Amino acid sequence: MQFSSSLLENAVNEFARFPGIGKKTALRMVLHLLKQDESITENFSETIARMRRDIKFCQRCNNVSDADICSICANSLRNQSLICVVENLRDVIAIENTQQFSGTYHILGGVISPLDGIGPDQLQIESLVQRIQKEQTEELIFALSPNIQGDTTIYYIQKKIKDFNCRITTIARGIAFGGDLEYADELTLGRSLQNRMPVDKYISH
Amino acid sequence: MFACRHIALTQFRNYRFESFNFNENIIGIYGQNGSGKTNLLDAIYYLCFTKSSFNRPDAQSVKDGFAGFRIDGRFEKNKEEHKLVCILRENNRKEFLADEESYTRFSEHIGKYPCVMIAPDDVSLITEGSEERRKFIDTLLSQLQHDYLEQLIAYNKILQQRNSFLKFAAERNNYDEQLLEILNSQLLEKGNFIYERRQQFLNEFLPQVLAQYISIADKDDKLSLEYESQLNNNTFEELLQQNLQRDLYLQRTGTGIHKDDMVIELKQTTFKNIASQGQRKSLLFAFKLAAFETLKTIKGFAPILLLDDVFEKLDEKRMENLLQYVCVQSGAQVFITDTHKDRLQQSFIKIGKGYNLIGL
């Protein structure tokens, strides 16, 4: 791409660093900013810079936060003895959107996968173990992706905390709600049959 | 009866456009070297497995100087006619349609239209390393049991994770014992499942191979076949424990079902070292025909048999036994290629059933 201004070119290159953004889209964004008032761009870049500069990670659950402790951990209305273990921030947002969970979280930052060079040391596992010990947590809910690496991580953490007096559960795996049985894949359907649920428990929800 | 009745090839390999009809259940295809006999068989294979029987990319099956190919086939199954179409578009995207409906996942098609191909290259099953034999068993078992493939894929994934773990352990000179224990237990679960299934299956399958060999060779040649696994003598758990130091040193997992093999012996000596070309070929046929029989029993109908260049290297007596079996007893539609028209025709006349002869 040929540009008449190196200032423009630099800006386009910066935008093109984002995942999923190519040069053409980057150019569109930059031209959009050019069309608008100068103050809008200033506000925009200041917001971004402040976000990066001032953001903190919650000392308790590793969630992004404005303060040392995030708003979820600081909320006294939430059940503090219930921890939901997730991979990343996006999972927190997804679970929060269900409005079905009122405990706290613990963000691991990934799952154990030696193949990708991720061992237990690179994750927030030690901090989780210490947290459970310190806080006398009653229940730990694993909400990790249902694959082999997710399972490895669950077993690993379970082994670390098996001596604590803490209930360990995992989110259900099975047929998607509102789905059609005939379109469910065989693996999922087979598992759902194996781990079937008593109806009285099912109805009470 | 399951049979292919018609096939039309467009820009496939050496065919510009050509169509063939197969009214009978014995089809002989003759022609000189390079005239396209194998390509015609492979086209049928394509329609059964959505891919070539040779491990090569789809784009290599396009006729030189053209873009894309199309294979149209009409199959008869349980007295109903089915239309299968395989298209490779100009942009190398493959489409597969069964009765005008396209598949989203090609794997759904596999097993519905079974066929068994026997080609000269397949002798690698006997002469090459254990990987070829594991692949043969795995391919067959995956067609018969749904959960087998899934567990095998999981096993291989965990194995990769464990090997990476061992590599890191060597680099850092220490390792997380607990994590290794978890990886071991995950590997154990899948490995034991696969071992049991293989053992169960081969217990029935290997005697069938032997029986097929005897009927082709007319004598038993003192052949023995055995499923060999490190798990035969020790449990997988013990093996992993015993070999821990070695695994750490070599940075890979040295024990498990990924080392399984079928041991083939002739008079207590390794088969491939002393067997003649003809004996190798007989054994290859025995393996393939036993696979054919197994598929036939479980699917309830006979798969199509594709025999490429089988007249080479087998003596007259063995050939006669073989033809008698595939053309008469098997109950399958059979495609046979050869370079000699007369040899093919005489063999068919001897059998005394209706046949098509196609010259290329």
XYZ file of C-alpha atoms in Angstrom:
565
model
C 0.000 0.000 0.000
C 1.339 3.454 -0.950
C 0.747 6.375 1.389
C 1.350 10.041 0.808
C 2.057 10.591 4.483
C 4.335 8.598 6.723
C 2.219 9.676 9.731
C -0.757 7.963 8.164
C 1.304 4.920 7.300
C 2.547 4.527 10.872
C -0.968 4.790 12.259
C -2.225 2.177 9.811
C 0.616 -0.166 10.753
C -0.221 0.192 14.437
C -3.865 -0.700 13.896
C -2.883 -3.624 11.699
C -1.139 -5.197 14.723
C -4.497 -6.186 16.200
C -5.667 -9.780 15.775
C -8.087 -10.058 12.872
C -7.275 -6.579 11.518
C -5.618 -6.329 8.134
C -4.163 -3.309 6.361
C -7.383 -2.384 4.592
C -9.475 -2.422 7.750
C -6.727 -0.538 9.562
C -6.816 2.147 6.878
C -10.574 2.432 7.216
C -10.230 2.977 10.964
C -7.533 5.598 10.581
C -9.484 7.469 7.892
C -12.498 7.380 10.163
C -10.499 9.069 12.906
C -9.218 11.650 10.392
C -12.719 12.576 9.382
C -13.705 13.343 12.946
C -12.792 16.122 15.326
C -9.248 16.092 16.659
C -10.468 15.892 20.261
C -12.118 12.554 19.644
C -8.823 10.979 18.645
C -7.125 12.517 21.663
C -9.773 11.159 23.948
C -9.486 7.789 22.254
C -5.733 7.448 22.627
C -5.805 8.795 26.179
C -8.432 6.201 27.151
C -6.396 3.392 25.711
C -3.164 4.577 27.294
C -4.836 5.020 30.675
C -6.381 1.573 30.455
C -3.006 -0.018 29.909
C -1.227 2.150 32.484
C -3.674 1.958 35.340
C -5.150 -1.485 35.009
C -4.504 -3.912 37.827
C -4.907 -7.581 38.306
C -6.907 -8.648 41.333
C -4.548 -10.008 43.979
C -7.069 -12.613 44.935
C -8.505 -13.993 41.716
C -6.241 -12.562 39.007
C -9.185 -10.832 37.308
C -8.635 -7.410 35.720
C -9.534 -4.690 38.134
C -9.343 -0.984 38.955
C -8.186 -1.622 42.488
C -6.049 -4.229 44.208
C -9.137 -6.355 44.716
C -11.625 -6.660 41.845
C -15.274 -5.670 42.107
C -16.450 -9.294 42.136
C -14.175 -10.293 45.014
C -15.021 -7.106 46.897
C -18.759 -7.657 46.615
C -19.878 -8.854 50.044
C -23.200 -10.090 48.643
C -21.422 -12.799 46.737
C -20.630 -16.166 48.274
C -16.944 -15.842 49.135
C -16.476 -19.540 49.928
C -17.390 -20.606 46.405
C -14.716 -20.426 43.698
C -15.239 -20.970 39.997
C -11.988 -21.842 38.201
C -11.772 -20.519 34.631
C -9.155 -20.204 31.926
C -9.341 -16.515 31.130
C -11.221 -13.255 31.472
C -13.576 -14.051 28.612
C -14.868 -17.063 30.506
C -15.645 -14.844 33.499
C -17.686 -12.552 31.273
C -19.527 -15.520 29.756
C -20.428 -16.944 33.168
C -21.387 -13.539 34.560
C -23.790 -13.118 31.645
C -25.696 -16.224 32.730
C -26.543 -14.476 36.040
C -26.579 -17.937 37.590
C -23.428 -17.693 39.627
C -22.858 -15.568 42.675
C -19.570 -16.870 43.999
C -16.057 -15.695 43.172
C -13.647 -16.637 40.404
C -10.102 -17.733 39.955
C -8.477 -17.104 36.589
C -5.748 -19.591 35.744
C -4.478 -17.824 32.643
C -4.589 -20.995 30.550
C -4.580 -24.771 30.901
C -1.710 -27.223 31.324
C -0.323 -28.187 27.934
C 3.347 -29.192 27.795
C 3.010 -29.302 24.015
C 2.443 -25.519 24.006
C 5.118 -25.027 26.643
C 2.609 -24.351 29.420
C 3.341 -26.114 32.679
C 1.717 -25.631 36.094
C 4.318 -22.973 36.976
C 3.114 -20.635 34.255
C -0.443 -20.732 35.581
C -2.075 -19.327 38.694
C -2.278 -22.745 40.325
C -0.056 -22.213 43.334
C -1.967 -19.047 44.235
C -5.222 -21.002 43.976
C -3.985 -23.721 46.316
C -2.871 -21.146 48.850
C -6.128 -19.275 48.503
C -8.212 -22.386 49.211
C -6.109 -23.164 52.258
C -6.275 -19.626 53.592
C -9.933 -18.962 52.897
C -11.255 -22.401 53.879
C -13.145 -22.571 50.590
C -16.192 -24.832 50.647
C -16.572 -25.601 46.974
C -14.418 -25.373 43.878
C -16.225 -25.443 40.528
C -14.154 -26.169 37.438
C -15.436 -24.395 34.335
C -12.690 -25.390 31.899
C -12.956 -26.381 28.256
C -14.025 -30.021 27.879
C -10.880 -31.376 26.255
C -7.827 -33.394 27.254
C -5.783 -30.390 28.440
C -8.744 -29.201 30.505
C -8.981 -32.631 32.129
C -5.242 -32.710 32.834
C -5.551 -29.359 34.613
C -8.560 -30.491 36.649
C -6.859 -33.708 37.805
C -3.681 -31.839 38.626
C -5.390 -29.244 40.822
C -7.620 -31.862 42.397
C -4.573 -33.820 43.450
C -3.008 -30.725 45.027
C -6.026 -29.931 47.168
C -7.398 -33.374 47.923
C -6.468 -33.102 51.616
C -8.389 -29.887 52.111
C -11.971 -29.999 53.215
C -13.249 -28.611 49.925
C -15.896 -30.010 47.601
C -14.682 -30.257 44.007
C -17.161 -30.144 41.126
C -17.158 -29.457 37.412
C -19.759 -27.927 35.126
C -22.018 -30.485 33.386
C -21.072 -31.746 29.935
C -23.791 -32.882 27.617
C -26.558 -31.960 25.237
C -26.891 -28.237 24.626
C -30.100 -26.673 25.897
C -32.644 -26.010 23.160
C -30.739 -28.337 20.848
C -32.055 -31.183 18.760
C -31.082 -34.711 19.789
C -30.633 -35.971 16.249
C -28.101 -33.231 15.508
C -26.031 -33.823 18.626
C -22.710 -35.449 17.857
C -22.293 -39.044 18.981
C -19.541 -38.341 21.476
C -21.630 -35.794 23.360
C -24.781 -37.878 23.200
C -22.916 -40.958 24.419
C -21.445 -39.046 27.360
C -24.839 -37.591 28.199
C -26.268 -41.085 28.469
C -23.418 -42.227 30.655
C -23.749 -39.251 32.989
C -27.534 -39.079 32.948
C -29.415 -37.102 35.575
C -32.190 -38.065 37.957
C -35.346 -36.330 36.749
C -36.359 -34.910 40.132
C -33.066 -33.029 40.258
C -33.573 -31.867 36.720
C -37.080 -30.507 37.255
C -36.270 -28.575 40.395
C -34.115 -26.218 38.317
C -25.995 -57.209 -3.417
C -23.752 -54.186 -3.257
C -22.196 -53.192 -6.563
C -21.014 -50.324 -8.717
C -23.009 -50.268 -11.970
C -21.762 -47.183 -13.722
C -18.958 -44.717 -13.426
C -18.126 -41.557 -15.380
C -14.762 -39.839 -15.081
C -14.128 -36.237 -16.053
C -10.557 -34.903 -16.111
C -9.551 -37.604 -13.640
C -5.918 -38.753 -13.988
C -5.434 -39.854 -17.617
C -9.139 -39.674 -18.525
C -10.511 -36.613 -20.347
C -14.063 -37.875 -20.271
C -15.013 -41.512 -20.190
C -17.834 -43.595 -18.812
C -18.111 -47.303 -18.043
C -20.967 -49.665 -17.323
C -20.642 -52.739 -15.164
C -23.658 -55.001 -15.562
C -22.020 -58.117 -14.179
C -20.402 -58.866 -10.855
C -17.064 -59.922 -12.302
C -15.315 -57.185 -14.184
C -11.992 -57.660 -15.927
C -10.050 -54.601 -17.017
C -7.153 -55.103 -19.401
C -4.753 -52.687 -21.062
C -1.110 -51.874 -21.428
C 1.039 -50.267 -18.774
C -0.042 -46.699 -18.177
C -3.412 -47.114 -19.872
C -5.323 -46.229 -16.698
C -6.360 -49.567 -15.148
C -5.349 -48.607 -11.645
C -6.851 -45.145 -12.098
C -10.229 -46.683 -12.857
C -10.062 -48.783 -9.677
C -8.960 -45.765 -7.706
C -11.961 -43.814 -8.985
C -14.234 -46.437 -7.431
C -12.163 -46.270 -4.259
C -12.609 -42.484 -4.287
C -16.367 -42.844 -4.238
C -16.201 -45.296 -1.335
C -13.690 -43.447 0.849
C -13.885 -39.844 -0.488
C -10.159 -40.030 -1.157
C -7.517 -41.858 -3.142
C -6.133 -45.178 -1.978
C -2.692 -43.728 -2.576
C -1.516 -41.192 -0.064
C -1.443 -38.231 -2.382
C -3.196 -34.867 -2.484
C -6.437 -34.591 -4.460
C -4.949 -32.027 -6.820
C -2.566 -34.667 -8.164
C -5.522 -36.645 -9.480
C -6.441 -33.943 -11.982
C -5.580 -34.575 -15.619
C -2.554 -32.594 -16.784
C -3.458 -29.196 -18.163
C -6.925 -29.123 -16.594
C -8.385 -27.794 -13.362
C -10.684 -29.864 -11.187
C -12.175 -33.315 -11.732
C -15.473 -35.079 -11.301
C -16.360 -38.710 -10.628
C -19.953 -39.808 -11.058
C -20.994 -43.222 -9.846
C -24.159 -45.271 -9.634
C -24.197 -47.942 -6.945
C -26.683 -50.680 -6.238
C -27.271 -51.429 -2.577
C -30.157 -53.587 -1.333
C -31.838 -53.283 -4.742
C -31.858 -49.508 -4.454
C -29.859 -47.232 -6.659
C -27.577 -44.614 -5.102
C -25.767 -41.811 -6.870
C -22.391 -40.768 -5.571
C -20.518 -37.781 -6.914
C -17.072 -36.540 -6.007
C -16.065 -33.149 -7.348
C -12.794 -31.329 -7.019
C -13.445 -27.684 -7.898
C -10.992 -25.458 -9.747
C -9.959 -23.925 -6.407
C -9.101 -27.418 -5.037
C -12.173 -27.556 -2.830
C -13.626 -31.022 -2.669
C -17.344 -31.704 -2.645
C -18.979 -35.032 -2.078
C -22.608 -35.779 -2.785
C -24.606 -38.888 -1.989
C -28.009 -38.950 -3.684
C -27.707 -35.237 -4.461
C -27.004 -34.286 -0.882
C -23.594 -33.010 0.060
C -21.790 -34.033 3.199
C -20.530 -31.507 5.692
C -18.238 -34.094 7.247
C -16.682 -36.601 4.869
C -16.083 -39.030 7.727
C -19.841 -39.693 7.814
C -19.581 -41.326 4.412
C -16.869 -43.800 5.335
C -18.185 -47.261 6.089
C -21.470 -46.805 4.215
C -20.053 -47.966 0.883
C -17.293 -50.348 1.940
C -14.671 -51.595 -0.459
C -11.385 -53.452 -0.122
C -8.544 -52.708 -2.487
C -5.559 -54.974 -2.999
C -2.674 -53.372 -4.861
C 0.979 -54.419 -5.315
C 2.202 -51.547 -3.085
C 0.198 -52.900 -0.172
C 2.903 -55.477 0.398
C 4.471 -52.820 2.645
C 2.001 -54.127 5.215
C 4.256 -57.164 5.521
C 7.688 -55.848 4.606
C 7.719 -52.453 6.331
C 7.793 -51.472 9.993
C 5.135 -52.010 12.613
C 3.463 -48.667 11.854
C 1.961 -50.060 8.645
C 0.382 -52.963 10.511
C -0.996 -50.748 13.266
C -2.476 -48.507 10.601
C -4.141 -51.503 8.979
C -5.711 -52.680 12.238
C -6.712 -49.158 13.255
C -8.354 -48.454 9.892
C -10.329 -51.666 10.084
C -11.326 -51.277 13.726
C -12.378 -47.653 13.202
C -14.766 -48.786 10.498
C -16.281 -51.368 12.803
C -16.390 -49.626 16.171
C -17.379 -46.015 16.576
C -15.604 -45.234 19.818
C -12.295 -46.818 18.846
C -11.010 -44.005 16.663
C -12.041 -41.389 19.174
C -10.085 -43.085 21.971
C -7.095 -43.583 19.691
C -7.007 -39.885 18.799
C -7.206 -38.995 22.492
C -4.395 -41.434 23.284
C -2.143 -39.862 20.664
C -2.851 -36.371 21.968
C -1.962 -37.333 25.529
C 1.133 -39.121 24.278
C 2.272 -35.931 22.551
C 1.691 -33.965 25.749
C 3.660 -36.495 27.771
C 6.555 -36.453 25.301
C 6.687 -32.648 25.409
C 6.622 -32.875 29.176
C 9.617 -35.232 29.092
C 11.468 -32.841 26.802
C 10.929 -29.924 29.169
C 11.945 -32.082 32.091
C 15.247 -32.842 30.392
C 15.870 -29.186 29.566
C 15.257 -28.006 33.108
C 16.721 -31.045 34.776
C 13.762 -31.486 37.064
C 10.097 -32.265 36.673
C 6.732 -32.002 38.347
C 6.013 -35.501 39.636
C 2.361 -34.848 40.201
C 1.797 -33.645 36.648
C 3.551 -36.738 35.292
C 1.299 -38.897 37.432
C -1.784 -37.205 35.967
C -0.521 -37.584 32.405
C 0.262 -41.242 33.129
C -3.194 -41.932 34.473
C -4.810 -40.269 31.454
C -2.601 -42.269 29.100
C -3.343 -45.485 31.009
C -7.070 -45.145 30.699
C -7.021 -44.713 26.909
C -4.182 -47.172 26.376
C -5.884 -49.977 28.267
C -9.094 -49.426 26.340
C -7.303 -49.677 22.994
C -5.289 -52.685 24.126
C -8.413 -54.573 25.138
C -10.175 -53.781 21.891
C -7.185 -54.773 19.789
C -6.715 -57.963 21.728
C -10.367 -58.915 21.491
C -10.472 -58.166 17.793
C -7.187 -59.825 16.835
C -8.066 -62.971 18.760
C -10.749 -63.556 16.178
C -9.146 -61.848 13.237
C -5.704 -63.481 13.132
C -7.038 -67.072 12.893
C -9.155 -65.851 9.981
C -6.040 -64.523 8.267
C -4.350 -67.881 8.775
C -7.338 -69.728 7.363
C -7.348 -67.453 4.326
C -3.633 -68.048 3.830
C -4.089 -71.799 3.922
C -6.898 -71.675 1.408
C -4.850 -69.533 -0.987
C -1.583 -71.440 -0.582
C -3.211 -74.869 -0.173
C -0.718 -75.591 2.633
C -0.012 -73.905 5.921
C 3.717 -73.176 5.363
C 4.058 -73.285 9.194
C 2.930 -69.699 9.414
C 2.179 -68.085 12.733
C 0.617 -64.727 13.528
C 0.587 -63.085 16.891
C -0.482 -59.841 18.431
C 2.557 -58.418 20.135
C 2.182 -55.766 22.767
C 4.296 -54.745 25.707
C 1.054 -54.930 27.638
C 0.849 -58.681 27.108
C 3.215 -59.406 29.995
C 3.022 -56.360 32.226
C 0.289 -53.910 33.004
C 0.654 -50.536 31.358
C 1.019 -48.950 34.778
C 4.002 -51.126 35.694
C 5.612 -50.458 32.329
C 5.392 -46.701 32.725
C 6.901 -46.930 36.191
C 9.719 -49.254 35.186
C 10.658 -47.167 32.200
C 10.490 -43.782 33.854
C 14.244 -43.216 33.942
C 14.643 -44.339 30.360
C 11.743 -42.164 29.205
C 13.284 -39.166 30.952
C 16.620 -39.887 29.360
C 15.283 -40.451 25.844
C 12.701 -37.671 26.213
C 9.917 -39.764 24.796
C 7.541 -42.479 25.905
C 9.054 -45.872 25.145
C 6.209 -48.066 26.274
C 2.574 -48.298 25.328
C 0.172 -49.438 22.665
C 1.884 -47.172 20.129
C 4.577 -49.867 20.021
C 2.195 -52.735 19.268
C 2.849 -54.999 16.325
C 1.715 -58.179 14.660
C 4.506 -60.707 14.608
C 4.508 -62.799 11.465
C 6.702 -65.878 11.511
C 7.427 -68.656 9.101
C 8.881 -71.742 10.780
C 9.837 -69.591 13.788
C 11.774 -67.113 11.662
C 10.674 -63.580 10.811
C 8.435 -63.888 7.805
C 9.718 -60.971 5.755
C 13.315 -62.221 5.944
C 12.741 -65.619 4.413
C 9.405 -65.515 2.627
C 9.341 -65.576 -1.162
C 7.615 -62.873 -3.209
C 4.715 -65.235 -3.785
C 4.352 -66.099 -0.109
C 4.357 -62.419 0.767
C 1.667 -61.809 -1.759
C -0.365 -64.741 -0.472
C -0.167 -63.348 3.037
C -1.144 -59.889 1.846
C -4.215 -61.410 0.228
C -4.973 -63.328 3.392
C -4.934 -60.088 5.422
C -7.082 -58.221 2.948
C -9.579 -61.026 2.451
C -9.921 -61.533 6.191
C -10.646 -57.793 6.449
C -13.169 -58.268 3.661
C -14.860 -61.136 5.499
C -15.000 -59.174 8.738
C -16.576 -56.180 7.029
C -19.013 -58.472 5.253
C -20.118 -60.152 8.473
C -20.616 -56.926 10.372
C -22.093 -54.787 7.583
C -24.373 -57.599 6.423
C -23.347 -57.341 2.772
C -20.161 -57.919 0.812
C -17.892 -54.914 0.150
C -16.672 -54.319 -3.388
C -13.313 -55.965 -4.108
C -10.745 -54.079 -6.173
C -7.853 -56.291 -7.243
C -5.035 -54.450 -8.960
C -2.438 -56.438 -10.869
C -2.945 -59.586 -8.813
C -1.818 -62.011 -11.503
C 1.793 -61.000 -10.989
C 3.946 -63.182 -8.760
C 1.308 -65.772 -7.869
C 1.579 -69.266 -9.324
C -1.267 -70.752 -11.331
C -2.547 -72.926 -8.542
C -2.697 -70.088 -5.999
C -4.264 -67.812 -8.555
C -6.983 -70.338 -9.292
C -7.783 -70.765 -5.598
C -7.917 -67.033 -5.185
C -10.142 -66.379 -8.185
C -12.468 -69.165 -7.160
C -12.840 -67.521 -3.789
C -13.290 -63.887 -4.846
C -15.505 -64.560 -7.848
C -17.689 -67.347 -6.513
C -17.676 -67.692 -2.743
C -17.248 -64.093 -1.657
C -20.581 -62.878 -3.008
C -18.975 -59.570 -3.869
C -18.629 -57.536 -6.999
C -15.000 -57.934 -8.113
C -12.846 -55.720 -10.310
C -9.634 -57.297 -11.607
C -6.982 -55.622 -13.736
C -4.360 -57.306 -15.903
C -2.139 -56.537 -18.865
C -3.091 -59.723 -20.743
C -6.545 -59.962 -22.201
C -6.296 -63.680 -22.925
C -5.161 -64.639 -19.441
C -8.021 -62.689 -17.920
C -10.597 -64.117 -20.289
C -9.489 -67.713 -19.850
C -9.606 -67.428 -16.077
C -13.149 -66.069 -16.253
C -14.307 -68.754 -18.642
C -13.010 -71.379 -16.245
C -15.110 -69.889 -13.459
C -18.180 -70.014 -15.627
C -20.048 -66.959 -14.385
C -21.128 -63.856 -16.254
C -18.454 -61.230 -16.657
C -17.681 -57.864 -18.284
C -14.397 -57.378 -20.071
C -13.240 -53.814 -20.525
C -10.316 -52.918 -22.747
C -8.506 -49.631 -22.252
